[in-house]
Short mmCIF file of C-alpha atoms in Angstrom, two decimals:
data_model
loop_
_atom_site.label_atom_id
_atom_site.label_comp_id
_atom_site.label_asym_id
_atom_site.label_seq_id
_atom_site.Cartn_x
_atom_site.Cartn_y
_atom_site.Cartn_z
CA MET A 213 125.79 90.67 -41.87
CA MET A 214 128.57 87.76 -43.93
CA THR A 215 130.15 85.99 -41.46
CA PHE A 216 131.85 83.66 -44.36
CA GLY A 217 135.42 85.06 -44.12
CA SER A 218 137.56 87.33 -42.41
CA LEU A 219 138.90 90.20 -43.61
CA THR A 220 142.34 90.76 -43.16
CA GLU A 221 143.51 94.09 -42.22
CA ALA A 222 145.93 94.46 -45.28
CA TYR A 223 142.61 93.59 -47.38
CA SER A 224 141.28 96.77 -45.63
CA GLN A 225 144.32 99.27 -45.72
CA ASN A 226 144.57 98.92 -49.82
CA VAL A 227 140.53 99.88 -50.06
CA SER A 228 139.87 102.88 -47.42
CA GLY A 229 141.81 105.91 -47.30
CA LYS A 230 141.50 109.01 -50.26
CA TRP A 231 140.41 107.98 -54.27
CA ILE A 232 140.59 110.33 -56.77
CA ASN A 233 138.40 109.96 -60.35
CA GLU A 234 139.25 111.11 -63.83
CA LEU A 235 136.65 114.04 -63.65
CA GLY A 236 137.67 115.24 -60.04
CA SER A 237 135.63 113.32 -57.84
CA MET A 238 136.24 112.27 -54.88
CA LEU A 239 135.62 108.62 -53.02
CA VAL A 240 136.90 108.33 -48.98
CA ILE A 241 136.00 104.98 -47.50
CA ASP A 242 136.46 105.06 -44.39
CA SER A 243 135.56 102.35 -42.53
CA ILE A 244 135.54 98.22 -43.71
CA ARG A 245 132.88 96.35 -40.91
CA ALA A 246 133.63 92.54 -40.37
CA ASP A 247 130.73 91.90 -41.78
CA HIS A 248 132.26 93.11 -45.40
CA THR A 249 130.09 97.26 -45.15
CA ILE A 250 132.20 100.07 -46.20
CA GLN A 251 130.77 103.64 -44.83
CA GLY A 252 132.36 105.93 -46.79
CA ARG A 253 131.31 110.05 -47.90
CA TYR A 254 131.18 111.08 -51.80
CA LEU A 255 132.99 114.88 -53.38
CA SER A 256 131.47 114.87 -57.07
CA SER A 257 133.32 117.50 -58.89
CA SER A 258 130.19 118.18 -60.88
CA GLY A 259 126.35 118.76 -60.94
CA VAL A 260 126.08 119.26 -56.45
CA ASP A 261 126.72 121.99 -55.51
CA GLY A 262 130.22 120.51 -54.15
CA LYS A 263 128.25 119.19 -51.34
CA ILE A 264 129.92 115.91 -49.43
CA PHE A 265 127.12 113.32 -49.40
CA PRO A 266 127.96 109.55 -46.80
CA LEU A 267 128.28 106.07 -49.06
CA PHE A 268 127.47 103.01 -47.94
CA GLY A 269 129.12 99.90 -50.10
CA PHE A 270 129.89 96.51 -49.66
CA ILE A 271 133.09 94.49 -50.65
CA ASN A 272 133.73 90.88 -51.20
CA LYS A 273 136.53 88.78 -51.44
CA ILE A 274 137.74 85.75 -52.37
CA GLU A 275 140.27 83.31 -51.88
CA SER A 276 141.38 83.60 -55.65
CA GLY A 277 140.73 86.78 -56.96
CA ASN A 278 140.98 90.68 -56.92
CA ILE A 279 138.63 92.54 -54.41
CA GLY A 280 134.66 93.68 -55.65
CA ILE A 281 133.60 96.36 -54.33
CA SER A 282 130.09 97.81 -54.59
CA PHE A 283 128.72 102.01 -53.49
CA THR A 284 125.93 104.04 -53.41
CA VAL A 285 124.97 107.37 -53.18
CA HIS A 286 121.60 108.73 -51.62
CA TRP A 287 121.44 112.03 -53.74
CA GLY A 288 119.68 113.73 -51.76
CA GLU A 289 117.05 116.27 -52.38
CA TYR A 290 118.67 116.30 -56.39
CA GLY A 291 116.08 113.37 -55.37
CA SER A 292 118.64 110.60 -58.17
CA ILE A 293 121.00 107.58 -56.86
CA THR A 294 124.76 106.25 -57.95
CA SER A 295 125.30 102.69 -57.83
CA TRP A 296 128.99 101.88 -58.40
CA THR A 297 130.49 98.23 -59.24
CA GLY A 298 133.83 97.32 -59.73
CA TYR A 299 136.90 96.27 -58.23
CA LEU A 300 140.36 96.36 -57.25
CA SER A 301 143.45 96.37 -59.24
CA SER A 302 145.83 92.99 -58.40
CA ASN A 303 148.46 95.43 -59.36
CA ASP A 304 149.76 96.99 -55.74
CA ALA A 305 152.72 98.81 -57.87
CA ASP A 306 149.93 101.06 -59.35
CA PRO A 307 146.06 101.09 -56.95
CA TYR A 308 143.18 101.82 -58.73
CA ILE A 309 139.27 100.77 -58.32
CA LYS A 310 137.24 100.79 -61.71
CA THR A 311 134.09 100.84 -61.79
CA MET A 312 130.45 100.92 -63.36
CA TRP A 313 128.16 103.31 -62.48
CA HIS A 314 124.54 103.10 -63.06
CA LEU A 315 122.56 106.90 -62.50
CA VAL A 316 118.59 107.39 -61.67
CA ARG A 317 117.03 110.22 -62.60
CA PRO A 318 113.89 109.19 -61.57
CA GLN A 319 111.81 112.56 -62.30
CA GLU A 320 112.72 112.18 -65.66
CA GLU A 321 109.80 111.90 -67.46
CA ASN A 322 110.61 110.16 -70.68
CA GLU A 323 111.64 105.92 -69.07
CA TRP A 324 114.40 105.73 -71.70
CA GLU A 325 116.03 108.75 -70.52
CA ARG A 326 116.15 108.20 -67.05
CA ILE A 327 119.70 105.92 -66.06
CA ILE A 328 122.68 107.47 -67.12
CA THR A 329 126.03 105.60 -67.14
CA ASN A 330 129.73 105.86 -67.04
CA SER A 331 132.83 104.77 -65.64
CA SER A 332 135.24 105.76 -63.32
CA THR A 333 138.52 105.60 -62.18
CA PHE A 334 139.53 105.85 -58.65
CA ARG A 335 143.03 106.05 -57.46
CA PRO A 336 144.46 106.89 -54.07
CA LYS A 337 144.59 111.01 -53.62
CA VAL A 338 148.13 111.91 -53.54
CA PRO A 339 148.39 114.25 -50.18
CA MET B 204 121.14 110.24 -42.66
CA MET B 205 118.98 112.02 -45.77
CA THR B 206 116.46 114.73 -43.77
CA PHE B 207 115.34 116.63 -46.36
CA GLY B 208 112.35 115.60 -47.17
CA SER B 209 109.65 112.94 -45.24
CA LEU B 210 108.12 109.90 -47.11
CA THR B 211 104.81 109.70 -46.95
CA GLU B 212 103.51 106.52 -46.20
CA ALA B 213 101.94 106.31 -49.61
CA TYR B 214 105.61 105.53 -51.15
CA SER B 215 106.66 102.90 -48.89
CA GLN B 216 103.24 100.59 -49.14
CA ASN B 217 104.08 101.46 -52.48
CA VAL B 218 107.28 99.58 -52.86
CA SER B 219 107.50 97.45 -49.85
CA GLY B 220 106.37 93.57 -51.09
CA LYS B 221 107.05 90.59 -52.36
CA TRP B 222 108.44 91.14 -56.29
CA ILE B 223 109.32 88.71 -59.36
CA ASN B 224 111.25 89.44 -61.75
CA GLU B 225 111.50 87.86 -65.71
CA LEU B 226 113.24 84.90 -64.39
CA GLY B 227 111.82 83.72 -61.37
CA SER B 228 113.86 85.38 -58.89
CA MET B 229 112.26 87.37 -55.89
CA LEU B 230 112.86 90.67 -54.61
CA VAL B 231 111.53 91.27 -51.12
CA ILE B 232 111.38 94.56 -49.62
CA ASP B 233 110.98 94.83 -45.93
CA SER B 234 110.93 98.12 -44.76
CA ILE B 235 111.23 101.04 -45.92
CA ARG B 236 113.51 103.48 -43.03
CA ALA B 237 112.87 107.66 -42.83
CA ASP B 238 116.32 108.00 -43.67
CA HIS B 239 115.23 106.50 -46.95
CA THR B 240 117.18 103.09 -46.94
CA ILE B 241 115.87 99.95 -47.40
CA GLN B 242 115.92 96.92 -46.20
CA GLY B 243 115.34 93.37 -48.32
CA ARG B 244 116.31 90.24 -49.29
CA TYR B 245 116.96 88.82 -52.82
CA LEU B 246 115.94 84.83 -53.26
CA SER B 247 118.08 84.33 -57.39
CA SER B 248 116.07 81.89 -59.41
CA SER B 249 119.64 81.17 -61.17
CA GLY B 250 123.98 80.43 -59.58
CA VAL B 251 123.36 80.78 -55.57
CA ASP B 252 122.44 77.30 -54.30
CA GLY B 253 118.27 78.16 -53.83
CA LYS B 254 120.04 80.50 -51.39
CA ILE B 255 118.19 83.47 -49.63
CA PHE B 256 120.29 87.18 -49.54
CA PRO B 257 119.83 89.70 -47.09
CA LEU B 258 120.22 93.27 -49.42
CA PHE B 259 120.64 97.30 -48.62
CA GLY B 260 119.21 99.85 -50.92
CA PHE B 261 117.75 103.37 -51.45
CA ILE B 262 115.03 104.60 -52.44
CA ASN B 263 114.69 108.73 -53.73
CA LYS B 264 111.33 111.08 -54.57
CA ILE B 265 110.73 114.22 -54.72
CA GLU B 266 108.29 116.15 -55.55
CA SER B 267 108.08 116.28 -59.41
CA GLY B 268 109.38 112.97 -59.98
CA ASN B 269 108.55 109.05 -59.21
CA ILE B 270 110.08 107.00 -57.38
CA GLY B 271 113.57 105.50 -57.78
CA ILE B 272 115.79 102.53 -56.09
CA SER B 273 118.77 101.67 -55.56
CA PHE B 274 120.18 97.85 -53.66
CA THR B 275 122.64 96.06 -53.76
CA VAL B 276 123.63 92.84 -52.51
CA HIS B 277 126.85 91.07 -51.63
CA TRP B 278 126.30 86.51 -52.62
CA GLY B 279 129.22 86.31 -49.87
CA GLU B 280 130.78 83.26 -50.74
CA TYR B 281 130.55 82.87 -54.43
CA GLY B 282 132.32 86.36 -54.48
CA SER B 283 130.49 88.36 -56.41
CA ILE B 284 128.04 91.65 -55.79
CA THR B 285 125.15 92.10 -57.69
CA SER B 286 123.54 96.41 -57.60
CA TRP B 287 120.71 97.42 -59.04
CA THR B 288 119.39 100.76 -60.28
CA GLY B 289 116.51 101.85 -61.44
CA TYR B 290 112.82 103.60 -60.85
CA LEU B 291 109.38 102.62 -59.52
CA SER B 292 107.35 102.96 -62.86
CA SER B 293 104.35 105.85 -62.45
CA ASN B 294 101.03 103.34 -63.63
CA ASP B 295 98.98 102.20 -60.75
CA ALA B 296 97.29 99.67 -62.32
CA ASP B 297 100.74 98.45 -63.24
CA PRO B 298 102.95 98.57 -61.03
CA TYR B 299 107.09 96.96 -62.36
CA ILE B 300 110.49 97.94 -60.85
CA LYS B 301 112.75 98.71 -64.00
CA THR B 302 115.81 98.42 -62.77
CA MET B 303 119.18 97.92 -64.91
CA TRP B 304 122.49 96.35 -63.12
CA HIS B 305 125.64 96.02 -62.63
CA LEU B 306 127.25 92.09 -61.00
CA VAL B 307 131.66 92.06 -60.34
CA ARG B 308 133.04 89.20 -60.28
CA PRO B 309 136.50 89.86 -59.59
CA GLN B 310 137.93 86.44 -60.04
CA GLU B 311 137.60 86.04 -64.07
CA GLU B 312 141.20 86.35 -64.58
CA ASN B 313 141.07 89.53 -66.87
CA GLU B 314 139.98 92.64 -66.47
CA TRP B 315 137.32 93.03 -69.39
CA GLU B 316 135.43 89.60 -67.97
CA ARG B 317 135.09 90.77 -65.05
CA ILE B 318 131.37 93.06 -64.79
CA ILE B 319 128.04 91.31 -65.66
CA THR B 320 125.21 93.85 -66.93
CA ASN B 321 120.73 93.10 -67.62
CA SER B 322 117.87 94.76 -67.24
CA SER B 323 115.43 93.24 -64.10
CA THR B 324 111.38 94.01 -64.11
CA PHE B 325 110.15 93.74 -61.23
CA ARG B 326 106.32 93.14 -61.04
CA PRO B 327 104.58 91.99 -57.72
CA LYS B 328 104.52 88.76 -56.64
CA VAL B 329 100.86 87.11 -57.05
CA PRO B 330 100.43 85.82 -53.81
CA MET C 228 133.82 89.56 -94.73
CA MET C 229 133.26 87.13 -93.01
CA THR C 230 132.43 83.38 -94.33
CA PHE C 231 133.42 81.03 -91.30
CA GLY C 232 130.00 79.45 -92.02
CA SER C 233 126.62 80.28 -93.85
CA LEU C 234 123.53 81.37 -91.94
CA THR C 235 120.74 78.87 -92.86
CA GLU C 236 117.90 80.56 -94.15
CA ALA C 237 116.28 78.88 -90.72
CA TYR C 238 117.82 81.83 -89.09
CA SER C 239 117.30 84.09 -91.48
CA GLN C 240 113.67 83.50 -90.43
CA ASN C 241 113.79 83.59 -87.32
CA VAL C 242 115.06 86.93 -87.35
CA SER C 243 114.20 88.79 -90.13
CA GLY C 244 110.46 91.16 -89.87
CA LYS C 245 109.10 93.34 -87.74
CA TRP C 246 109.26 93.60 -84.30
CA ILE C 247 107.93 95.90 -81.48
CA ASN C 248 109.46 96.56 -77.72
CA GLU C 249 107.22 97.41 -74.28
CA LEU C 250 107.44 101.15 -75.11
CA GLY C 251 106.26 100.89 -78.33
CA SER C 252 109.57 101.37 -80.58
CA MET C 253 109.05 99.18 -84.36
CA LEU C 254 112.37 97.09 -85.06
CA VAL C 255 112.04 96.15 -88.92
CA ILE C 256 114.98 93.75 -89.80
CA ASP C 257 114.68 93.78 -93.49
CA SER C 258 117.80 91.65 -94.75
CA ILE C 259 119.97 89.14 -93.55
CA ARG C 260 123.30 88.44 -95.97
CA ALA C 261 125.77 85.90 -95.84
CA ASP C 262 128.54 88.67 -94.80
CA HIS C 263 126.77 87.67 -91.54
CA THR C 264 125.15 92.18 -92.04
CA ILE C 265 122.15 93.35 -91.54
CA GLN C 266 120.61 96.20 -93.15
CA GLY C 267 117.12 97.52 -91.55
CA ARG C 268 114.84 100.04 -89.93
CA TYR C 269 113.68 101.99 -86.82
CA LEU C 270 110.86 103.35 -85.63
CA SER C 271 110.59 105.18 -82.22
CA SER C 272 108.02 105.88 -80.44
CA SER C 273 109.24 108.71 -78.33
CA GLY C 274 112.35 111.43 -79.72
CA VAL C 275 112.20 111.85 -82.67
CA ASP C 276 109.15 113.46 -84.49
CA GLY C 277 107.82 109.67 -85.12
CA LYS C 278 110.77 109.45 -88.00
CA ILE C 279 112.18 106.45 -89.65
CA PHE C 280 115.51 105.43 -89.88
CA PRO C 281 118.29 102.67 -91.32
CA LEU C 282 120.06 100.65 -88.78
CA PHE C 283 123.12 98.65 -89.42
CA GLY C 284 124.16 95.78 -87.99
CA PHE C 285 124.90 91.61 -87.60
CA ILE C 286 124.36 88.64 -86.04
CA ASN C 287 126.41 86.37 -84.81
CA LYS C 288 125.65 82.16 -84.50
CA ILE C 289 127.46 79.29 -83.06
CA GLU C 290 126.63 75.89 -83.06
CA SER C 291 126.21 75.60 -80.03
CA GLY C 292 124.95 78.90 -78.83
CA ASN C 293 122.03 81.02 -78.83
CA ILE C 294 122.03 83.81 -81.81
CA GLY C 295 123.91 87.09 -81.32
CA ILE C 296 122.61 90.26 -82.31
CA SER C 297 123.33 93.75 -82.32
CA PHE C 298 122.09 97.28 -84.43
CA THR C 299 123.07 100.46 -84.55
CA VAL C 300 120.51 103.71 -85.22
CA HIS C 301 121.98 107.34 -86.16
CA TRP C 302 119.84 109.93 -85.41
CA GLY C 303 120.76 111.99 -87.77
CA GLU C 304 120.54 115.61 -86.74
CA TYR C 305 119.54 114.70 -83.10
CA GLY C 306 122.73 114.66 -83.19
CA SER C 307 123.49 110.72 -81.99
CA ILE C 308 123.49 107.49 -82.11
CA THR C 309 121.86 104.29 -80.66
CA SER C 310 123.58 100.90 -80.01
CA TRP C 311 121.83 97.58 -79.25
CA THR C 312 123.46 94.17 -77.93
CA GLY C 313 122.24 91.63 -77.08
CA TYR C 314 120.67 87.86 -78.34
CA LEU C 315 117.16 85.76 -79.75
CA SER C 316 115.73 83.93 -76.92
CA SER C 317 115.44 80.38 -77.75
CA ASN C 318 111.90 79.62 -76.91
CA ASP C 319 110.12 78.77 -79.77
CA ALA C 320 107.50 79.75 -78.67
CA ASP C 321 107.98 82.30 -76.89
CA PRO C 322 110.31 84.33 -80.35
CA TYR C 323 112.01 87.36 -78.24
CA ILE C 324 114.92 89.51 -78.95
CA LYS C 325 116.37 90.87 -76.29
CA THR C 326 118.59 94.15 -75.75
CA MET C 327 121.01 96.08 -73.68
CA TRP C 328 121.62 99.59 -75.42
CA HIS C 329 123.83 103.03 -75.69
CA LEU C 330 122.98 106.13 -76.42
CA VAL C 331 125.33 108.51 -76.37
CA ARG C 332 124.50 113.06 -77.04
CA PRO C 333 128.02 113.76 -77.38
CA GLN C 334 126.16 117.38 -77.12
CA GLU C 335 125.50 117.15 -73.85
CA GLU C 336 128.17 119.63 -71.63
CA ASN C 337 129.14 117.06 -69.00
CA GLU C 338 130.76 114.05 -69.81
CA TRP C 339 129.04 112.22 -66.85
CA GLU C 340 125.69 112.92 -68.54
CA ARG C 341 126.47 111.87 -72.20
CA ILE C 342 125.52 108.44 -72.18
CA ILE C 343 122.47 106.85 -71.88
CA THR C 344 121.79 103.27 -71.04
CA ASN C 345 118.69 100.64 -70.64
CA SER C 346 117.18 97.44 -71.89
CA SER C 347 114.64 97.22 -74.99
CA THR C 348 113.04 93.36 -75.03
CA PHE C 349 111.51 93.26 -79.10
CA ARG C 350 108.39 90.96 -79.86
CA PRO C 351 107.01 89.76 -83.42
CA LYS C 352 104.89 92.22 -84.74
CA VAL C 353 100.94 90.65 -84.54
CA PRO C 354 99.41 91.98 -87.90
CA MET D 906 122.71 107.45 -96.20
CA MET D 907 122.76 109.72 -94.13
CA THR D 908 122.34 113.42 -96.08
CA PHE D 909 121.93 115.88 -93.36
CA GLY D 910 125.43 118.06 -93.20
CA SER D 911 129.05 117.06 -94.47
CA LEU D 912 131.88 116.64 -92.40
CA THR D 913 134.67 118.32 -93.44
CA GLU D 914 137.91 117.32 -93.86
CA ALA D 915 139.15 118.35 -90.30
CA TYR D 916 136.41 116.05 -88.72
CA SER D 917 137.34 113.01 -90.29
CA GLN D 918 141.48 113.93 -89.27
CA ASN D 919 140.27 113.55 -85.81
CA VAL D 920 138.95 110.22 -85.95
CA SER D 921 141.03 108.95 -87.77
CA GLY D 922 143.78 107.02 -87.51
CA LYS D 923 145.55 104.48 -85.22
CA TRP D 924 143.74 104.05 -81.56
CA ILE D 925 145.50 102.09 -77.82
CA ASN D 926 143.54 102.23 -75.02
CA GLU D 927 143.72 101.00 -71.41
CA LEU D 928 144.54 97.12 -71.27
CA GLY D 929 145.77 97.26 -75.36
CA SER D 930 144.21 97.04 -77.44
CA MET D 931 144.31 99.14 -81.23
CA LEU D 932 141.28 100.67 -83.38
CA VAL D 933 141.54 102.08 -86.47
CA ILE D 934 139.74 104.26 -88.53
CA ASP D 935 140.68 103.47 -91.91
CA SER D 936 137.28 106.00 -93.58
CA ILE D 937 134.89 108.28 -92.71
CA ARG D 938 132.75 108.09 -95.49
CA ALA D 939 130.29 111.34 -96.08
CA ASP D 940 127.13 109.07 -95.02
CA HIS D 941 128.82 109.02 -91.63
CA THR D 942 129.40 105.76 -91.52
CA ILE D 943 133.73 104.34 -90.49
CA GLN D 944 135.25 101.29 -91.87
CA GLY D 945 138.78 100.34 -90.08
CA ARG D 946 139.71 97.76 -88.54
CA TYR D 947 139.80 96.26 -83.99
CA LEU D 948 143.31 93.91 -82.85
CA SER D 949 142.46 93.35 -79.44
CA SER D 950 144.30 92.54 -76.98
CA SER D 951 143.18 89.22 -75.04
CA GLY D 952 140.72 86.59 -76.42
CA VAL D 953 140.98 86.46 -79.73
CA ASP D 954 144.23 84.75 -80.78
CA GLY D 955 145.79 87.86 -81.90
CA LYS D 956 143.60 88.53 -85.17
CA ILE D 957 142.48 91.68 -86.19
CA PHE D 958 138.29 91.80 -87.29
CA PRO D 959 136.51 94.80 -89.13
CA LEU D 960 134.82 96.92 -87.66
CA PHE D 961 131.72 99.18 -89.02
CA GLY D 962 130.16 102.05 -87.26
CA PHE D 963 128.93 105.21 -87.00
CA ILE D 964 129.62 108.98 -86.80
CA ASN D 965 127.48 111.68 -85.14
CA LYS D 966 128.53 115.49 -85.43
CA ILE D 967 125.94 118.88 -84.82
CA GLU D 968 126.67 122.66 -84.43
CA SER D 969 127.01 122.74 -80.65
CA GLY D 970 128.46 119.38 -79.40
CA ASN D 971 131.05 117.61 -79.91
CA ILE D 972 131.93 114.35 -81.60
CA GLY D 973 130.08 110.62 -82.17
CA ILE D 974 130.87 107.61 -82.34
CA SER D 975 130.48 103.79 -82.43
CA PHE D 976 131.36 101.18 -83.91
CA THR D 977 131.11 97.53 -84.36
CA VAL D 978 133.31 94.24 -84.44
CA HIS D 979 131.98 91.31 -85.16
CA TRP D 980 133.57 87.96 -83.52
CA GLY D 981 133.46 85.93 -86.19
CA GLU D 982 133.91 81.78 -84.58
CA TYR D 983 133.82 82.53 -81.56
CA GLY D 984 130.68 83.44 -81.71
CA SER D 985 130.57 86.56 -79.89
CA ILE D 986 129.67 90.51 -80.67
CA THR D 987 130.80 93.78 -79.41
CA SER D 988 129.85 97.73 -80.02
CA TRP D 989 131.25 100.93 -78.34
CA THR D 990 129.42 103.37 -77.83
CA GLY D 991 130.71 106.57 -76.85
CA TYR D 992 132.73 110.44 -78.05
CA LEU D 993 135.46 111.92 -79.01
CA SER D 994 137.11 114.42 -75.85
CA SER D 995 137.10 118.03 -76.26
CA ASN D 996 140.11 118.77 -75.51
CA ASP D 997 142.77 118.90 -78.70
CA ALA D 998 145.52 118.59 -76.60
CA ASP D 999 144.41 115.93 -74.66
CA PRO D 1000 142.26 114.04 -77.49
CA TYR D 1001 140.55 110.44 -76.65
CA ILE D 1002 137.76 108.42 -77.30
CA LYS D 1003 135.61 107.17 -74.62
CA THR D 1004 133.48 104.36 -74.69
CA MET D 1005 131.20 101.78 -72.85
CA TRP D 1006 130.93 99.41 -75.16
CA HIS D 1007 128.05 95.79 -74.69
CA LEU D 1008 129.87 92.09 -75.57
CA VAL D 1009 126.96 89.65 -75.95
CA ARG D 1010 127.93 85.78 -75.74
CA PRO D 1011 125.07 83.50 -76.95
CA GLN D 1012 125.89 80.61 -76.00
CA GLU D 1013 126.06 81.34 -72.15
CA GLU D 1014 123.35 78.83 -70.92
CA ASN D 1015 122.14 81.25 -68.51
CA GLU D 1016 120.66 84.24 -70.07
CA TRP D 1017 122.07 87.00 -67.06
CA GLU D 1018 125.70 85.88 -68.24
CA ARG D 1019 125.03 86.57 -71.46
CA ILE D 1020 126.26 90.53 -71.67
CA ILE D 1021 129.04 92.08 -70.91
CA THR D 1022 130.28 95.44 -70.25
CA ASN D 1023 132.93 97.89 -69.02
CA SER D 1024 134.53 101.16 -70.90
CA SER D 1025 137.50 101.87 -72.46
CA THR D 1026 139.30 104.76 -73.72
CA PHE D 1027 141.20 105.42 -76.63
CA ARG D 1028 144.05 108.16 -77.05
CA PRO D 1029 146.06 107.91 -80.10
CA LYS D 1030 148.61 105.35 -80.79
CA VAL D 1031 151.96 106.64 -80.79
CA PRO D 1032 153.98 106.33 -84.22
#
């Protein structure tokens, strides 16, 4: 899709793998393609009965900045969708992905109750 | 990807097509697939020199609720990514897609300046 | 509190009065003080049984920009708090206050369900 | 203002005092009044030249839930306003105040660049 620049293997290595957030949910980034798309899986610690969901996302990186990242999970029969948007920290000694997210629950009757927000900080899963 | 239920043609017709937001940006939803993914294009009214960007997203819909929608644009050489998350109004006489969005600008030096937010309401483009 | 500059009467006139949002909720700004604090009332169209709540907020304005505004409502026995943050449009012919808000519901058991977000655009109430 | 219930001294003790967030900014809650308003000070680690700003806010607490909290800082001559909205964790062994915030910069020319968001988690300042 995007071909304005190639991602070095190093960037891919920085982002790929297993990450855990404050509430114990796990983000797995399986692959980053040359078109800057991400494939992976998400295992939420709450609300979806321990099921694993596929995720789809993007990364972006230009010369002078950090890595931006976004990914989305479609919660299937639960009826909702969550989009995370954030960045990879530039500190190699303490890598983390800081994200803000929006979760839409379209089945809520009141419009003002449909969108939930919060942040998640993902750190590498210790094997 | 998801196969928990098939989307009727009606849902697809409700969402497909051209939509305009308050600031004049255009959302084009070209197709909705059986796996609930969305393909389309985005033409921002500001900040990216009039270029058109591909978008990728999801819709979700269960029996008792409205249509949830999420889509993401990777701004290529501009270095940023935006994710929109929202829902389709249930009022057929005045259809709109109400979204909240996060835009990450990873090249900002200060972490606290990297994520911008706002809302966009998209209404059908009058031919 | 703040005394870095005096608000002209004109600014105060721009913001004071009755405003209505898309969902029919009413914002009433009763007074703006020299210390840039706002006193007013909020009448929500949903969720609080038609009761009127006091609000407290701030405005800020420097030479080269528009008026920024923030206000907060404590929903008393409903247990929640909402903070709106936004700006007054610079178009005198079509004045509006565009806000983003966070609503905290601390009684939700799951942390990730406690904060709701959305936007509200307030326009002058036609008498 | 609000008199639906009195805050016990215990709640006040939980929230009062000095708190530090991930980026080194300090939140000081000096007092909580019977009307549920908060007085305090904020010392940002970035962007405002080390100055201390007064803050104003609310807490809310009903029987079955945690403490909700909101506070606002008017950045004076910097032209912006920030509102934090969140809750106090219910874990006494590891108390923290998790907040989401909106910062409005009304002087930005483009409307879509005016509101920044992120989260801050405040933990007790170790003396």
